[in-house]
Tab-separated table of C-alpha atoms in Angstrom:
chain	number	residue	atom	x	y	z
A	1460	UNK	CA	-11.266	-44.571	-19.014
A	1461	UNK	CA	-8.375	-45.793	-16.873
A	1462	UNK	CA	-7.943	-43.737	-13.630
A	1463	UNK	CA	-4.375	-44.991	-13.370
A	1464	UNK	CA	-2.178	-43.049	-15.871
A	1465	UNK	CA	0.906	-44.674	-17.483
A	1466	UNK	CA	3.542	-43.248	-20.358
A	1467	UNK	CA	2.936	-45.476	-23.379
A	1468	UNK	CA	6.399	-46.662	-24.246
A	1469	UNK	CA	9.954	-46.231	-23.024
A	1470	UNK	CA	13.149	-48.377	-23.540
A	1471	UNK	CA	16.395	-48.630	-21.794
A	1472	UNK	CA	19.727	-49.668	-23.042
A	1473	UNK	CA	20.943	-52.538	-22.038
A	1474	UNK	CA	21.934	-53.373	-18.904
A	1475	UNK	CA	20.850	-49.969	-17.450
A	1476	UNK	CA	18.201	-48.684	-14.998
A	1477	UNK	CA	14.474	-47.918	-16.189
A	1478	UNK	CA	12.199	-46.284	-14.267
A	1479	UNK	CA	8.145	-46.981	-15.101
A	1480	UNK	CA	5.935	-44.401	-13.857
A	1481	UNK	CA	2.007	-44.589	-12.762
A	1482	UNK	CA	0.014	-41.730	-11.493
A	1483	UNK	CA	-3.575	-41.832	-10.207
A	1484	UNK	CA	-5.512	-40.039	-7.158
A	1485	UNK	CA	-6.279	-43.527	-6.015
A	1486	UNK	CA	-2.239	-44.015	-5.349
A	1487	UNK	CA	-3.044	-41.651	-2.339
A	1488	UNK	CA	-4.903	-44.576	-0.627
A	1489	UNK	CA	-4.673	-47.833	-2.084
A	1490	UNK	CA	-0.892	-49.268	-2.307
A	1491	UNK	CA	-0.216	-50.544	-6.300
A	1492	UNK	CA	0.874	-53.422	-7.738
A	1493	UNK	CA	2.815	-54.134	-11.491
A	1494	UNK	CA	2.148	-57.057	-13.816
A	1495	UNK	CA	4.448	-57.646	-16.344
A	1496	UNK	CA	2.809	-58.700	-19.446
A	1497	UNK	CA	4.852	-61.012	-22.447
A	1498	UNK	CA	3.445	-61.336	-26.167
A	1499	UNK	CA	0.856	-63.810	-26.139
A	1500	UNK	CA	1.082	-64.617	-22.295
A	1501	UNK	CA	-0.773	-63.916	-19.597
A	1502	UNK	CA	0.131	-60.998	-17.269
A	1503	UNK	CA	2.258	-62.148	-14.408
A	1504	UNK	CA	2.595	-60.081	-10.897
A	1505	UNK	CA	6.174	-58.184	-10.113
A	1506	UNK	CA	5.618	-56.336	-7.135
A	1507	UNK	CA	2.707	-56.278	-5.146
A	1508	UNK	CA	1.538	-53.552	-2.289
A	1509	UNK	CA	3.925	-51.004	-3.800
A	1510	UNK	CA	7.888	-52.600	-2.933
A	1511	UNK	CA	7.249	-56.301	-2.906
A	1512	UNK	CA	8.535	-58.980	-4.785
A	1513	UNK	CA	6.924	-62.368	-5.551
A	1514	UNK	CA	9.124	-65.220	-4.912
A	1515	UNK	CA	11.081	-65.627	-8.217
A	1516	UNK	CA	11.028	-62.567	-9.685
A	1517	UNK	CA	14.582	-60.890	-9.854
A	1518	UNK	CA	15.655	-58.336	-7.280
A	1519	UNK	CA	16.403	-56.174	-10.500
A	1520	UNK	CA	12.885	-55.278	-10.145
A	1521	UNK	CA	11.882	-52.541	-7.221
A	1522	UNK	CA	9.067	-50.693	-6.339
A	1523	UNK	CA	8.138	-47.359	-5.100
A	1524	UNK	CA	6.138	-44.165	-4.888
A	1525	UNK	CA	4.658	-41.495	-2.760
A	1526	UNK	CA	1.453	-39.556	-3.221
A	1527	UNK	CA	-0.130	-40.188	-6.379
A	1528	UNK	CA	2.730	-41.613	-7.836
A	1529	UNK	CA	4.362	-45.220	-8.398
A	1530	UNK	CA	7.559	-46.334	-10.175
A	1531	UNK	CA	8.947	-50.009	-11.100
A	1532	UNK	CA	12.525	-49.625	-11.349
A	1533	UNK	CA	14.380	-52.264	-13.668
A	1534	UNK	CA	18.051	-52.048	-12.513
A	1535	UNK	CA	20.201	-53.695	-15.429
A	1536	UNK	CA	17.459	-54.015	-17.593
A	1537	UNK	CA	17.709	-57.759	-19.530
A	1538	UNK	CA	16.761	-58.307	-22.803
A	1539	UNK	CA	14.008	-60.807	-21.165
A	1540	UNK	CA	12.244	-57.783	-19.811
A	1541	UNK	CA	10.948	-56.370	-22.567
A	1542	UNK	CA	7.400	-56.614	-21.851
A	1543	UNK	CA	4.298	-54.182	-21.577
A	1544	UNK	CA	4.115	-53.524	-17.987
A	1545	UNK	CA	0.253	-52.476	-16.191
A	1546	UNK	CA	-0.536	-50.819	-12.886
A	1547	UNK	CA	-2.579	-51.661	-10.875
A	1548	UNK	CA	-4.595	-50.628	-7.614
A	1549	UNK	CA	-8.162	-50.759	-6.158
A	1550	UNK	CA	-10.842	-48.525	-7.980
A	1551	UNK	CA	-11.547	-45.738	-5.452
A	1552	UNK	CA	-15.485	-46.210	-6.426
A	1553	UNK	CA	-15.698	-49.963	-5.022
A	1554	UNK	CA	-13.500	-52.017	-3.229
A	1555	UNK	CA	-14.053	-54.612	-5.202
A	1556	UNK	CA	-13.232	-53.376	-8.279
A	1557	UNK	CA	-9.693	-53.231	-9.980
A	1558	UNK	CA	-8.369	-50.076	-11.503
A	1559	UNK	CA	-5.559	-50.629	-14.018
A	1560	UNK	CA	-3.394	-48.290	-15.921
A	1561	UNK	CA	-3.126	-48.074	-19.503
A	1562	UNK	CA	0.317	-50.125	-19.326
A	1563	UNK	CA	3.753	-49.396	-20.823
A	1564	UNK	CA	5.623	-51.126	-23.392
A	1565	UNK	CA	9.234	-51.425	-22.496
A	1566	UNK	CA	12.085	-51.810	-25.154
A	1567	UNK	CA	15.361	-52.890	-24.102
A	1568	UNK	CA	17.533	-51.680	-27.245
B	803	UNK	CA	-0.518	-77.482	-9.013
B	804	UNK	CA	-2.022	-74.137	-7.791
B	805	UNK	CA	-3.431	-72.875	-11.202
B	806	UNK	CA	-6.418	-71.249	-13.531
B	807	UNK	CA	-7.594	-72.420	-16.413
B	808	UNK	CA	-10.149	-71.005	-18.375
B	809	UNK	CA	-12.122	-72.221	-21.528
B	810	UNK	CA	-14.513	-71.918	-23.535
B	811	UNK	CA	-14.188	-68.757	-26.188
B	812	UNK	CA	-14.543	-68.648	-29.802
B	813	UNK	CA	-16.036	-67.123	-32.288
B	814	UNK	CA	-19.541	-65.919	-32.215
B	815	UNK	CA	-22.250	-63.414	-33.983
B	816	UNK	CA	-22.751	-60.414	-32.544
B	817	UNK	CA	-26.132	-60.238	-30.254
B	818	UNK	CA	-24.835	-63.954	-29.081
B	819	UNK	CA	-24.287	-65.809	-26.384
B	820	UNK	CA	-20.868	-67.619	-24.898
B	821	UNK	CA	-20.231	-69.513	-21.829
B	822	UNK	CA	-16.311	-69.143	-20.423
B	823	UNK	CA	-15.340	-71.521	-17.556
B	824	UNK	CA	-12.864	-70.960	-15.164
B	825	UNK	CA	-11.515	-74.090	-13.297
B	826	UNK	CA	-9.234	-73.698	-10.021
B	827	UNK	CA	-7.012	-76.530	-8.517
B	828	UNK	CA	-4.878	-76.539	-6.119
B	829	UNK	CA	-6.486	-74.315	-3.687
B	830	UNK	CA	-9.538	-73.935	-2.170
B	831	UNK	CA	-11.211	-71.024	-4.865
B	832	UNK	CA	-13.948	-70.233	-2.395
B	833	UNK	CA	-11.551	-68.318	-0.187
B	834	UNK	CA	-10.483	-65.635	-2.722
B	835	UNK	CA	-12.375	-63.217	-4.819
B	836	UNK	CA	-11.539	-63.919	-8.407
B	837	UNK	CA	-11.842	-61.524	-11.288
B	838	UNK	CA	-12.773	-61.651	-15.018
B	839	UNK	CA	-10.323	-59.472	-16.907
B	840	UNK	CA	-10.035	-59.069	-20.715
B	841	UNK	CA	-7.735	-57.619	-23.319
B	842	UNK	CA	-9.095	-56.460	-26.553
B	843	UNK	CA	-6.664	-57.024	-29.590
B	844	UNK	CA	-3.474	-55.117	-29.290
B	845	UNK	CA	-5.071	-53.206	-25.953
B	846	UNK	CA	-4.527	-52.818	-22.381
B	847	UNK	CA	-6.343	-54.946	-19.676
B	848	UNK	CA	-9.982	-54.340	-18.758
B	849	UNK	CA	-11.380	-55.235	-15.379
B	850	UNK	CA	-14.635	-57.096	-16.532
B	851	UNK	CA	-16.160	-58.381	-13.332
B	852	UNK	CA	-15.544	-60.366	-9.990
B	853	UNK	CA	-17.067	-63.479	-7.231
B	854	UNK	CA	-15.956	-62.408	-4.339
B	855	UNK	CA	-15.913	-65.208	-1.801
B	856	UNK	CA	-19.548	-65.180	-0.492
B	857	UNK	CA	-20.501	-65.735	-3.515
B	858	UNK	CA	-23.764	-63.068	-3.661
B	859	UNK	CA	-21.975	-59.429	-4.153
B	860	UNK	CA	-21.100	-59.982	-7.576
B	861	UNK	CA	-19.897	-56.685	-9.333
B	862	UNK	CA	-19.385	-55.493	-13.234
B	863	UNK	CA	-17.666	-52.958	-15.118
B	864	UNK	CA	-20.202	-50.697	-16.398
B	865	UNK	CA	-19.413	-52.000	-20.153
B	866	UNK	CA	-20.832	-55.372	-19.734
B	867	UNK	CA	-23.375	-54.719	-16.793
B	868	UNK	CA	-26.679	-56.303	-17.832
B	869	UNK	CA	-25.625	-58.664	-20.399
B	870	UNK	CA	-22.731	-60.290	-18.859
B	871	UNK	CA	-23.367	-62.318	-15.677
B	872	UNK	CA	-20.848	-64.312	-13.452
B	873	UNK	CA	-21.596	-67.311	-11.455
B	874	UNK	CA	-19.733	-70.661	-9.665
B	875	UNK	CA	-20.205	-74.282	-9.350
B	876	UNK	CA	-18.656	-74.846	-5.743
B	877	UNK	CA	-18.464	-78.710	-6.471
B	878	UNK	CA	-16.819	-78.379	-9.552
B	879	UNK	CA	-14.329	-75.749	-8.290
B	880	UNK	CA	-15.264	-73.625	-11.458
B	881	UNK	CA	-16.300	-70.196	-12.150
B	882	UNK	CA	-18.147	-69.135	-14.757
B	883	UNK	CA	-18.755	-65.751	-17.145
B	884	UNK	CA	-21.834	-66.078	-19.034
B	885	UNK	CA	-21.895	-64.008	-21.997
B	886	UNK	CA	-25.151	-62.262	-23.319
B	887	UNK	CA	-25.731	-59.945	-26.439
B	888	UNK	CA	-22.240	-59.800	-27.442
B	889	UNK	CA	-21.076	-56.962	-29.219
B	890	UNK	CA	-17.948	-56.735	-31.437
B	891	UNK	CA	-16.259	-54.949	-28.726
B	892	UNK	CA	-15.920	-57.760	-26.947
B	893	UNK	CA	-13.496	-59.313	-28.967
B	894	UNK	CA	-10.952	-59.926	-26.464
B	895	UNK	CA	-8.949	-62.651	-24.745
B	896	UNK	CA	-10.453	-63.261	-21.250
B	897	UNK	CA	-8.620	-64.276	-17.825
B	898	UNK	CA	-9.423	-65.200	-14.815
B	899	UNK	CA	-7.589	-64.194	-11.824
B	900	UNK	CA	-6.951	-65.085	-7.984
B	901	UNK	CA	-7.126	-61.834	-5.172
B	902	UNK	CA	-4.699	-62.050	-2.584
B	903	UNK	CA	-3.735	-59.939	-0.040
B	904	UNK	CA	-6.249	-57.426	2.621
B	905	UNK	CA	-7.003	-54.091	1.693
B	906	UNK	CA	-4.071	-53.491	-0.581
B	907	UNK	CA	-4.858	-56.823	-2.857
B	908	UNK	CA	-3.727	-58.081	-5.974
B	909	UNK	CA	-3.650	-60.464	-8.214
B	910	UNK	CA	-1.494	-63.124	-8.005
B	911	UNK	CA	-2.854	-65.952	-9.826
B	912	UNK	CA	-3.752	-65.620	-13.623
B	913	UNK	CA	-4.508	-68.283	-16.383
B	914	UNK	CA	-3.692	-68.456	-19.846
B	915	UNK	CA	-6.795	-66.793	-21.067
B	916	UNK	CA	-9.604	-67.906	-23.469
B	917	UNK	CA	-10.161	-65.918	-26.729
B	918	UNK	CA	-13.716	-64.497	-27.816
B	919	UNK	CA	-14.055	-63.173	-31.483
B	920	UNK	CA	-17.367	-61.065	-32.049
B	921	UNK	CA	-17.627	-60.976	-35.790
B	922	UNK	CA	-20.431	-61.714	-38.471
């Protein structure tokens, strides 16, 4: 089972501000990372040790947390973003292994 | 071009056997862990395995341990997943993917993915 906890679905109107939530004891110590995940593509990295952007993904995407929580933020959600979006931090039994949460599948309506 | 690409799935009996390949350009794929991950139909993602960069400290999820076995060809710039006693829940599409970062890593590299039926 996934140590990293994630709300199955939400959606956001249009052009408004979605916040995804993960929760997992291993937040406390390891910094997370979101992938956002297309149908029938592979997943592709959004932020990276918890507020970080790859270079060319939108600054509509933002990342935060504290404790044993992290958010991604969508502000003016785009139809493009509809996506399942995953968690994702280091497994606190190995540092080698990945720990990823159960992912969320976003609807922008 | 900096990429993954892996190969090799299809369909196979279950208690079979299936090679996946995993061929990096663009960089030098010794420097970086890289991971196995798969995603059973309509599922999330499952960390299967990794190579980390030396090459010996191999690690598996506790699902595949013992019948699934990960290895690299340096010269060919390829890593492999060998497959072993497959079981229909390992119908899944499998990717590879590049660590980057220290002790807060990620994964910033993925490929496309190579699909693996289990079915009789």
């Amino acid at each position: 089972s996934s140590e990293l906890t994630q709300d199955p679905a939400v959606s956001v109107a249009l052009g408004q501000t979605v916040k995804i939530t993960c929760q997992g004891d291993s937040l406390r110590y390891y910094y997370v990372s979101w992938y956002q995940q297309k149908p029938g593509q592979a997943p592709v990295l959004v932020i990276y040790g918890k507020t970080n952007r790859p270079s060319g993904i939108p600054d509509r995407f933002s990342g935060s947390g504290s404790g044993s929580t992290a958010s991604l933020t969508i502000t003016g959600a785009q139809a493009e973003d509809e996506a399942d979006y995953y968690c994702q931090s280091r497994d606190r039994t190995s540092n080698q292994r990945v720990a990823f949460g159960g992912g969320t599948k976003l609807t922008v309506l | 071009q900096v990429q993954l690409v892996e190969s090799g799935g299809g369909v196979v009996q279950p208690g079979g056997s299936l090679t996946l390949s995993c061929a990096a350009s663009g960089f030098t794929f010794t420097s970086f862990p890289i991971h196995w991950v798969r995603q059973a139909p309509g599922k999330g993602l499952e960390w299967v395995a990794v190579m980390p960069t030396d090459g010996i400290n191999t690690d598996y999820a506790d699902s595949v341990k013992g019948r699934f076995t990960i290895s690299r060809d340096t010269s060919k710039n390829t890593l492999y997943l060998h497959l072993n006693n497959l079981r229909p829940e390992d119908t899944a599409v499998y990717y590879c993917a590049r660590v980057r970062g220290g002790s807060d890593w990620f994964l910033d590299l993925w490929g496309r993915g190579t699909r693996v039926s289990v079915s009789s």
